[in-house]
PDB file of C-alpha atoms in Angstrom:
ATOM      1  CA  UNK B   1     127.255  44.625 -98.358  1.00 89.00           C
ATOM      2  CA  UNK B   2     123.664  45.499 -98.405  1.00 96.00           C
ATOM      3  CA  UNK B   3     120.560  44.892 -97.164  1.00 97.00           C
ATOM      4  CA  UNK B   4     117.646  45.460 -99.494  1.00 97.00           C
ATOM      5  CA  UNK B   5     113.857  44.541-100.734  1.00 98.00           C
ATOM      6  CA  UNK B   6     113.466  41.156-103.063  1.00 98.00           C
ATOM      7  CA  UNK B   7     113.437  41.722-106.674  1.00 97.00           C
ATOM      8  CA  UNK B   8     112.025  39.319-109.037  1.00 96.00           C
ATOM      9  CA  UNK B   9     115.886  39.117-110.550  1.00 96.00           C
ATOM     10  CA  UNK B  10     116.941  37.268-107.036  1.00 98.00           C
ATOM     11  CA  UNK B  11     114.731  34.451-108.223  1.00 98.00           C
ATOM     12  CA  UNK B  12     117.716  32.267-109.233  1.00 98.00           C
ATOM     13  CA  UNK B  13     120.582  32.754-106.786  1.00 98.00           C
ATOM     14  CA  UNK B  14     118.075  32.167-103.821  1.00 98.00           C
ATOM     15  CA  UNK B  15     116.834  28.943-105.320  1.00 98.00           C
ATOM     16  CA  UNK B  16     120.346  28.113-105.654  1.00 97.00           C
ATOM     17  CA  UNK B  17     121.246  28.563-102.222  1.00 97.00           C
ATOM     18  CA  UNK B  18     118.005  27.345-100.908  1.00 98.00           C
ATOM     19  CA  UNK B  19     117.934  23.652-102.876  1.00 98.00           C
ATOM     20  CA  UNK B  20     121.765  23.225-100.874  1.00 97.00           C
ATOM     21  CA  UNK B  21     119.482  22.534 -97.849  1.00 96.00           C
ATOM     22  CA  UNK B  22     117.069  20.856 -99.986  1.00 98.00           C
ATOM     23  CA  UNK B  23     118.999  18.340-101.055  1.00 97.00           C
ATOM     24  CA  UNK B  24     121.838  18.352 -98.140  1.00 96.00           C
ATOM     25  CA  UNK B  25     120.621  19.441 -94.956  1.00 96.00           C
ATOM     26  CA  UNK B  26     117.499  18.568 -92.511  1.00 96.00           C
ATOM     27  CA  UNK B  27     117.388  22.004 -92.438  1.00 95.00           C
ATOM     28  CA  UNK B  28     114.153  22.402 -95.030  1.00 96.00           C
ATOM     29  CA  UNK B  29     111.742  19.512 -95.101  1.00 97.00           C
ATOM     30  CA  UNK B  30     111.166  19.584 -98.757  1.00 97.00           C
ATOM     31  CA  UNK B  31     112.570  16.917-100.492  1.00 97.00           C
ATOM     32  CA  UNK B  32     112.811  18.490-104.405  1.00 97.00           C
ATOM     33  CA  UNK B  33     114.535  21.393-105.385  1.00 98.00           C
ATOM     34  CA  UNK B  34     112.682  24.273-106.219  1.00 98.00           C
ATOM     35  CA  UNK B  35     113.116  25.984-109.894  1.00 98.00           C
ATOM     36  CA  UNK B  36     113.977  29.122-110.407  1.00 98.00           C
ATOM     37  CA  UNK B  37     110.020  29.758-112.031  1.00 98.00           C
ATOM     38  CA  UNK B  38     108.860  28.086-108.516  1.00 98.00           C
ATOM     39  CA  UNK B  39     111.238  30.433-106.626  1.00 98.00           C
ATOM     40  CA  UNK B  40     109.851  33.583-108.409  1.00 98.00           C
ATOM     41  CA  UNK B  41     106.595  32.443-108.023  1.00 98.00           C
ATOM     42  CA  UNK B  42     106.779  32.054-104.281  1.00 98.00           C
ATOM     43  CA  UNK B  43     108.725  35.654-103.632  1.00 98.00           C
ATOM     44  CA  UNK B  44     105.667  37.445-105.622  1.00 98.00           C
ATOM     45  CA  UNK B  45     103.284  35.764-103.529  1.00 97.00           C
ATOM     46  CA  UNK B  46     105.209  36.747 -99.976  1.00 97.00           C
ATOM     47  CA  UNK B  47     106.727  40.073-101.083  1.00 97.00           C
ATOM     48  CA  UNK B  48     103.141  41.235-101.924  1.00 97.00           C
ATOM     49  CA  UNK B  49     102.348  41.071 -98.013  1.00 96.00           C
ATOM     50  CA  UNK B  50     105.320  40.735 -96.289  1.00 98.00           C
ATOM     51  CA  UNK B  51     108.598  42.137 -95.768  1.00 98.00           C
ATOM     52  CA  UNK B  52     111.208  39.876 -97.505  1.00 98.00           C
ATOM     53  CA  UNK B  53     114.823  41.323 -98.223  1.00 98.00           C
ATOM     54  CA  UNK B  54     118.234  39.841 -99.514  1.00 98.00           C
ATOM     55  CA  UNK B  55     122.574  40.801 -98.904  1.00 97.00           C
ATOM     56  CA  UNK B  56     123.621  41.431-101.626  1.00 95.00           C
ATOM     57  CA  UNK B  57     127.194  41.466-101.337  1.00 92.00           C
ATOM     58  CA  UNK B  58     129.958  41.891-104.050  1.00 90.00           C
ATOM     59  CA  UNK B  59     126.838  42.088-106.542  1.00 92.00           C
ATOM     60  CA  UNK B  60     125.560  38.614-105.622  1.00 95.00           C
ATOM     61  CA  UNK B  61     122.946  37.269-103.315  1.00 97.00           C
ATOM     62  CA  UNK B  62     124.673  36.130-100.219  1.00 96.00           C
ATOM     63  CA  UNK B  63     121.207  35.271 -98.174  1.00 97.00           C
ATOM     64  CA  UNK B  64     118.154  36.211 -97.775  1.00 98.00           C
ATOM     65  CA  UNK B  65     115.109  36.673 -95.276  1.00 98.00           C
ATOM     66  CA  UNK B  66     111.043  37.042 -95.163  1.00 98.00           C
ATOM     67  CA  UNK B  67     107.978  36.997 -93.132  1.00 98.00           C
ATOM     68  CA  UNK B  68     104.983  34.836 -93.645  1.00 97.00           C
ATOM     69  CA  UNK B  69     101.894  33.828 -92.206  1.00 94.00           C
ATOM     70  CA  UNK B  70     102.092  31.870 -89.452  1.00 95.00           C
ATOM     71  CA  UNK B  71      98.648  30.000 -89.721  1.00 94.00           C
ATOM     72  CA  UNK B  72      95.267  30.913 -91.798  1.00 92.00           C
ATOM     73  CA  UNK B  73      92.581  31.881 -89.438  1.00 96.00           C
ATOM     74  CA  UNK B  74      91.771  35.598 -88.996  1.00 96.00           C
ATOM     75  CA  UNK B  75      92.738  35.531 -85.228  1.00 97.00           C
ATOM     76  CA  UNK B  76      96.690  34.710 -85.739  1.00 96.00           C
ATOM     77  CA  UNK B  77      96.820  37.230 -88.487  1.00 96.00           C
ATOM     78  CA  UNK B  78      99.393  39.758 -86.495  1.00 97.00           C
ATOM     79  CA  UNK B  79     101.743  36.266 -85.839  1.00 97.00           C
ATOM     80  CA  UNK B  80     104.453  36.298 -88.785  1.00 98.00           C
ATOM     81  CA  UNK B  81     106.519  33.136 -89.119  1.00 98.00           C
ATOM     82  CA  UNK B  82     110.291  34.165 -89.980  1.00 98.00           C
ATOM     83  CA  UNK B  83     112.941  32.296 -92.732  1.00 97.00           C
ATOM     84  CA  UNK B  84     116.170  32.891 -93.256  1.00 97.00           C
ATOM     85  CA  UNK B  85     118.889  31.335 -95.457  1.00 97.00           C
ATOM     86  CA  UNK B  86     122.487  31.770 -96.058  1.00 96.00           C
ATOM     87  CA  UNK B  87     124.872  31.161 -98.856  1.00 94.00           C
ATOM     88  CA  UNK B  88     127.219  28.088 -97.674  1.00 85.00           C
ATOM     89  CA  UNK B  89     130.037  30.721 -98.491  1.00 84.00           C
ATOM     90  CA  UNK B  90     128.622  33.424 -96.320  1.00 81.00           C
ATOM     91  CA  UNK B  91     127.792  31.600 -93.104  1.00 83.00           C
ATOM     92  CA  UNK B  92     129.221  33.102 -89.612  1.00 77.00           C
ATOM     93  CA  UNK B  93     129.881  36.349 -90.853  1.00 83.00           C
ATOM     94  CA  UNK B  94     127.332  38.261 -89.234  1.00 89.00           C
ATOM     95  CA  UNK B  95     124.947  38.319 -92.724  1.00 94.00           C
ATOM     96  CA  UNK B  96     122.030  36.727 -90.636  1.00 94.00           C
ATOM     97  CA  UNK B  97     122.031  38.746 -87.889  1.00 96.00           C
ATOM     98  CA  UNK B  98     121.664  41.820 -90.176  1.00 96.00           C
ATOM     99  CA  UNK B  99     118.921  40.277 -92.019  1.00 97.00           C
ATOM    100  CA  UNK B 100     117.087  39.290 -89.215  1.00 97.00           C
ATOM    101  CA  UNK B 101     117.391  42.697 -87.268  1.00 97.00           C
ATOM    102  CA  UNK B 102     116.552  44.342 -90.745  1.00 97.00           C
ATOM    103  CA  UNK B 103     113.400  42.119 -90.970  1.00 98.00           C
ATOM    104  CA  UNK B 104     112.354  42.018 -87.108  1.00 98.00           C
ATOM    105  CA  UNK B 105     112.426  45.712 -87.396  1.00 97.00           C
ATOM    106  CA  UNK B 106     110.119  45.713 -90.448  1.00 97.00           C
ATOM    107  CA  UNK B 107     107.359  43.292 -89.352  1.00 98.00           C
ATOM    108  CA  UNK B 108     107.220  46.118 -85.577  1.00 97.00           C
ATOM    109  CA  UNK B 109     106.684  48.600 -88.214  1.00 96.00           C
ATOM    110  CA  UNK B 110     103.775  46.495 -90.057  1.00 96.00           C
ATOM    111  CA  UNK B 111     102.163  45.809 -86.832  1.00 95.00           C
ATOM    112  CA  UNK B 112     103.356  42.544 -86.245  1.00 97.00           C
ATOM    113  CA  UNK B 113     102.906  41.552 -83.077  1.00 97.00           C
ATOM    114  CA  UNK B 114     104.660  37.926 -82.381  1.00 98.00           C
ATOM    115  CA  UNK B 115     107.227  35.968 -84.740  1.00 98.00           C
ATOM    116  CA  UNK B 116     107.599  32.357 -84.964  1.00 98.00           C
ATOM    117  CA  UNK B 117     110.290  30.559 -86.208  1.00 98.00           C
ATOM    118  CA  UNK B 118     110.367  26.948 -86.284  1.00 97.00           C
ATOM    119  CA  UNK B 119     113.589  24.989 -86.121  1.00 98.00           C
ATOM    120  CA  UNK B 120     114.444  21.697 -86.975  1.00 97.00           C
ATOM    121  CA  UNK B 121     115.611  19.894 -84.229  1.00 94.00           C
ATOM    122  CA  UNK B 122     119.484  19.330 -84.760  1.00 93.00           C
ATOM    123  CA  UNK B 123     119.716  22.416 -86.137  1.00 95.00           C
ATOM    124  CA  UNK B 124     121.115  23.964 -82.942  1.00 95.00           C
ATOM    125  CA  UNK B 125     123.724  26.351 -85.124  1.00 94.00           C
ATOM    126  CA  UNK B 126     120.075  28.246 -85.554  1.00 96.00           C
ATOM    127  CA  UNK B 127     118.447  27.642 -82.217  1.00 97.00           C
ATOM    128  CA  UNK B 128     121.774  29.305 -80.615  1.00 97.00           C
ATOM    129  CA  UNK B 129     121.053  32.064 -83.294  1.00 96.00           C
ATOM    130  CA  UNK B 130     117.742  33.070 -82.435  1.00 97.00           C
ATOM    131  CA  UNK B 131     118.063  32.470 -79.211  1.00 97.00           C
ATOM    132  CA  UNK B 132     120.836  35.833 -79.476  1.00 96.00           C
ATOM    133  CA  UNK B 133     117.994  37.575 -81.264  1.00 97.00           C
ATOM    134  CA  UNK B 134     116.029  37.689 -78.148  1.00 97.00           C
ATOM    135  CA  UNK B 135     113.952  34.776 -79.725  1.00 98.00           C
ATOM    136  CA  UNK B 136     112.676  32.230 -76.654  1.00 98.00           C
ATOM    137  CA  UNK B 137     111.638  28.281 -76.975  1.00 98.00           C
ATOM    138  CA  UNK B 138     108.049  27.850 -77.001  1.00 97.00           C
ATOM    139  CA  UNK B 139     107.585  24.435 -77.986  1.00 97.00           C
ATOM    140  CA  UNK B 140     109.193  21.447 -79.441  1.00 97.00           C
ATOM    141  CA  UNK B 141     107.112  18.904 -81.492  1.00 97.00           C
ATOM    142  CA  UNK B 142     109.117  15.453 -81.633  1.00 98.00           C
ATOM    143  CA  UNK B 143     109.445  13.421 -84.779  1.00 98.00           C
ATOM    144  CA  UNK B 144     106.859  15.488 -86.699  1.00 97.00           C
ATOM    145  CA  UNK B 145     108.966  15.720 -89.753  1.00 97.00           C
ATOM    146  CA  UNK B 146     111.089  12.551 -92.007  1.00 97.00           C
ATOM    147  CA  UNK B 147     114.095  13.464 -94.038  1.00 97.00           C
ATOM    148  CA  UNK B 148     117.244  11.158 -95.011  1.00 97.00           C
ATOM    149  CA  UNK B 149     115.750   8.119 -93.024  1.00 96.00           C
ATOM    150  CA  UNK B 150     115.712   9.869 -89.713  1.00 96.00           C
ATOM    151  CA  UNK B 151     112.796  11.098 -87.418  1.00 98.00           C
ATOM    152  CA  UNK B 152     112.995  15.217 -86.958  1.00 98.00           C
ATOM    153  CA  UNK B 153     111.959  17.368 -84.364  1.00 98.00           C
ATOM    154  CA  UNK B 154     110.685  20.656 -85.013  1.00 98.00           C
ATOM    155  CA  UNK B 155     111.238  23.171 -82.156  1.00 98.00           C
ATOM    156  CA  UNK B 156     108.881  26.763 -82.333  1.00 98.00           C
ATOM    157  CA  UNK B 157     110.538  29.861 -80.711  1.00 98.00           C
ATOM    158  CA  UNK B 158     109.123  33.201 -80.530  1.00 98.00           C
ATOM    159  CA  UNK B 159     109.971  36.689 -80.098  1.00 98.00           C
ATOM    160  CA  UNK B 160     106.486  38.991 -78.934  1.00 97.00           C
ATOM    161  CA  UNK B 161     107.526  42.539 -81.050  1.00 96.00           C
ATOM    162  CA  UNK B 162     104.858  44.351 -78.570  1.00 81.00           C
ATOM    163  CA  UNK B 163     103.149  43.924 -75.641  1.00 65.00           C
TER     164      UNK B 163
END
Protein backbone atom coordinates (compact mmCIF):
# COMPACT_ATOMS: atom_id res chain seq x y z
CA UNK A 1 0.00 0.00 0.00
CA UNK A 2 0.94 3.48 -0.82
CA UNK A 3 0.33 6.79 -0.35
CA UNK A 4 1.07 9.09 -3.25
CA UNK A 5 0.28 12.50 -5.37
CA UNK A 6 -2.97 12.37 -7.90
CA UNK A 7 -2.22 11.57 -11.39
CA UNK A 8 -4.48 12.42 -14.14
CA UNK A 9 -4.67 8.32 -14.74
CA UNK A 10 -6.72 8.10 -11.18
CA UNK A 11 -9.43 10.00 -12.99
CA UNK A 12 -11.61 6.88 -13.41
CA UNK A 13 -11.30 4.64 -10.35
CA UNK A 14 -11.99 7.76 -8.07
CA UNK A 15 -15.11 8.65 -9.99
CA UNK A 16 -15.99 5.16 -9.56
CA UNK A 17 -15.73 5.06 -5.99
CA UNK A 18 -16.96 8.52 -5.52
CA UNK A 19 -20.54 8.17 -7.64
CA UNK A 20 -21.14 4.90 -4.85
CA UNK A 21 -21.94 7.81 -2.47
CA UNK A 22 -23.47 9.69 -5.18
CA UNK A 23 -25.96 7.58 -5.92
CA UNK A 24 -26.15 5.48 -2.44
CA UNK A 25 -25.20 7.38 0.44
CA UNK A 26 -26.14 10.99 2.06
CA UNK A 27 -22.71 11.09 2.29
CA UNK A 28 -22.12 13.65 -0.95
CA UNK A 29 -24.96 16.00 -1.72
CA UNK A 30 -24.69 15.72 -5.40
CA UNK A 31 -27.29 13.97 -6.91
CA UNK A 32 -25.53 12.83 -10.58
CA UNK A 33 -22.61 10.92 -10.98
CA UNK A 34 -19.66 12.51 -12.06
CA UNK A 35 -17.77 11.24 -15.44
CA UNK A 36 -14.62 10.27 -15.57
CA UNK A 37 -13.84 13.74 -18.02
CA UNK A 38 -15.66 15.69 -14.96
CA UNK A 39 -13.46 13.79 -12.45
CA UNK A 40 -10.20 14.71 -14.33
CA UNK A 41 -11.30 17.98 -14.76
CA UNK A 42 -11.88 18.66 -11.10
CA UNK A 43 -8.35 16.89 -9.83
CA UNK A 44 -6.41 19.40 -12.37
CA UNK A 45 -8.15 22.21 -10.97
CA UNK A 46 -7.39 21.14 -7.02
CA UNK A 47 -4.03 19.39 -7.57
CA UNK A 48 -2.77 22.68 -9.14
CA UNK A 49 -3.12 24.35 -5.53
CA UNK A 50 -3.59 21.85 -3.20
CA UNK A 51 -2.28 18.77 -1.87
CA UNK A 52 -4.50 15.84 -3.08
CA UNK A 53 -3.08 12.15 -2.88
CA UNK A 54 -4.55 8.55 -3.44
CA UNK A 55 -3.71 4.45 -1.80
CA UNK A 56 -2.96 2.81 -4.18
CA UNK A 57 -3.00 -0.60 -3.08
CA UNK A 58 -2.49 -3.92 -5.07
CA UNK A 59 -2.11 -1.45 -8.19
CA UNK A 60 -5.60 0.03 -7.77
CA UNK A 61 -7.01 3.11 -6.20
CA UNK A 62 -8.34 2.14 -2.85
CA UNK A 63 -9.24 5.99 -1.70
CA UNK A 64 -8.27 9.04 -1.96
CA UNK A 65 -7.88 12.58 -0.20
CA UNK A 66 -7.44 16.56 -0.99
CA UNK A 67 -7.54 20.01 0.28
CA UNK A 68 -9.61 22.82 -1.02
CA UNK A 69 -10.64 26.16 -0.38
CA UNK A 70 -12.74 26.61 2.24
CA UNK A 71 -14.53 29.91 1.09
CA UNK A 72 -13.45 32.72 -1.65
CA UNK A 73 -12.55 35.87 0.09
CA UNK A 74 -8.85 36.74 0.53
CA UNK A 75 -9.13 36.66 4.41
CA UNK A 76 -9.99 32.70 4.77
CA UNK A 77 -7.34 31.93 2.27
CA UNK A 78 -4.96 29.86 4.92
CA UNK A 79 -8.53 27.75 5.91
CA UNK A 80 -8.39 24.43 3.66
CA UNK A 81 -11.57 22.37 3.64
CA UNK A 82 -10.57 18.49 3.72
CA UNK A 83 -12.34 15.29 1.54
CA UNK A 84 -11.78 12.03 1.80
CA UNK A 85 -13.27 8.89 0.20
CA UNK A 86 -12.87 5.24 0.46
CA UNK A 87 -13.38 2.29 -1.75
CA UNK A 88 -16.55 0.29 -0.23
CA UNK A 89 -13.93 -2.66 -0.24
CA UNK A 90 -11.31 -0.80 1.69
CA UNK A 91 -13.28 0.75 4.53
CA UNK A 92 -11.99 0.15 8.33
CA UNK A 93 -8.69 -0.79 7.45
CA UNK A 94 -6.82 2.05 8.55
CA UNK A 95 -6.54 3.57 4.61
CA UNK A 96 -8.19 6.90 5.89
CA UNK A 97 -6.31 7.51 8.67
CA UNK A 98 -3.12 7.33 6.53
CA UNK A 99 -4.51 9.59 4.03
CA UNK A 100 -5.61 12.02 6.29
CA UNK A 101 -2.31 12.15 8.43
CA UNK A 102 -0.48 12.16 4.95
CA UNK A 103 -2.63 15.19 3.89
CA UNK A 104 -2.91 17.09 7.40
CA UNK A 105 0.79 16.93 7.34
CA UNK A 106 0.99 18.48 3.85
CA UNK A 107 -1.43 21.43 4.15
CA UNK A 108 1.20 22.42 7.94
CA UNK A 109 3.82 22.32 5.39
CA UNK A 110 1.87 24.74 2.82
CA UNK A 111 1.05 27.05 5.55
CA UNK A 112 -2.26 26.05 6.22
CA UNK A 113 -3.41 27.21 9.14
CA UNK A 114 -7.10 25.69 10.03
CA UNK A 115 -8.98 22.66 8.21
CA UNK A 116 -12.58 22.27 7.88
CA UNK A 117 -14.36 19.37 7.19
CA UNK A 118 -17.96 19.30 6.94
CA UNK A 119 -19.98 16.22 7.73
CA UNK A 120 -23.24 15.21 6.91
CA UNK A 121 -25.21 14.71 9.75
CA UNK A 122 -25.81 10.82 10.09
CA UNK A 123 -22.66 10.26 8.97
CA UNK A 124 -21.31 9.62 12.48
CA UNK A 125 -18.86 6.57 11.08
CA UNK A 126 -16.88 10.01 9.93
CA UNK A 127 -17.62 12.36 12.77
CA UNK A 128 -16.10 9.48 15.18
CA UNK A 129 -13.20 9.55 12.56
CA UNK A 130 -12.18 12.97 12.69
CA UNK A 131 -12.95 13.40 15.87
CA UNK A 132 -9.63 10.61 16.42
CA UNK A 133 -7.74 12.96 14.13
CA UNK A 134 -7.76 15.59 16.72
CA UNK A 135 -10.55 17.27 14.55
CA UNK A 136 -13.22 19.22 17.11
CA UNK A 137 -17.13 20.19 16.35
CA UNK A 138 -17.49 23.68 15.48
CA UNK A 139 -20.85 23.92 14.24
CA UNK A 140 -23.78 22.04 13.03
CA UNK A 141 -26.18 23.62 10.42
CA UNK A 142 -29.66 21.65 10.56
CA UNK A 143 -31.53 20.63 7.46
CA UNK A 144 -29.32 22.69 5.12
CA UNK A 145 -28.97 19.94 2.64
CA UNK A 146 -32.06 17.38 0.76
CA UNK A 147 -31.10 13.98 -0.48
CA UNK A 148 -33.41 10.71 -0.83
CA UNK A 149 -36.52 12.63 0.60
CA UNK A 150 -34.94 13.42 3.90
CA UNK A 151 -33.78 16.77 5.54
CA UNK A 152 -29.69 16.66 6.25
CA UNK A 153 -27.66 18.25 8.65
CA UNK A 154 -24.32 19.32 7.91
CA UNK A 155 -21.96 19.42 10.95
CA UNK A 156 -18.32 21.65 10.43
CA UNK A 157 -15.34 20.39 12.55
CA UNK A 158 -11.99 21.79 12.59
CA UNK A 159 -8.54 21.04 13.39
CA UNK A 160 -6.24 24.69 13.85
CA UNK A 161 -2.61 23.17 12.22
CA UNK A 162 -0.88 26.33 14.12
CA UNK A 163 -1.42 28.66 16.56
Amino acid sequence: MIIRKVRPSDAAPIAEIYNYYVEETTVSFEYVPVSAGEMAARIAETSAEYPYFVCEEDGKVAGYCYAHRWKERPAYSRTWETTVYLSSRSRGRGIGRLLMERLVEECRAAGCHVLVACITGDNDASMRFHERLGFVRASCFHQVGHKFGCWLDVADYELLLSR
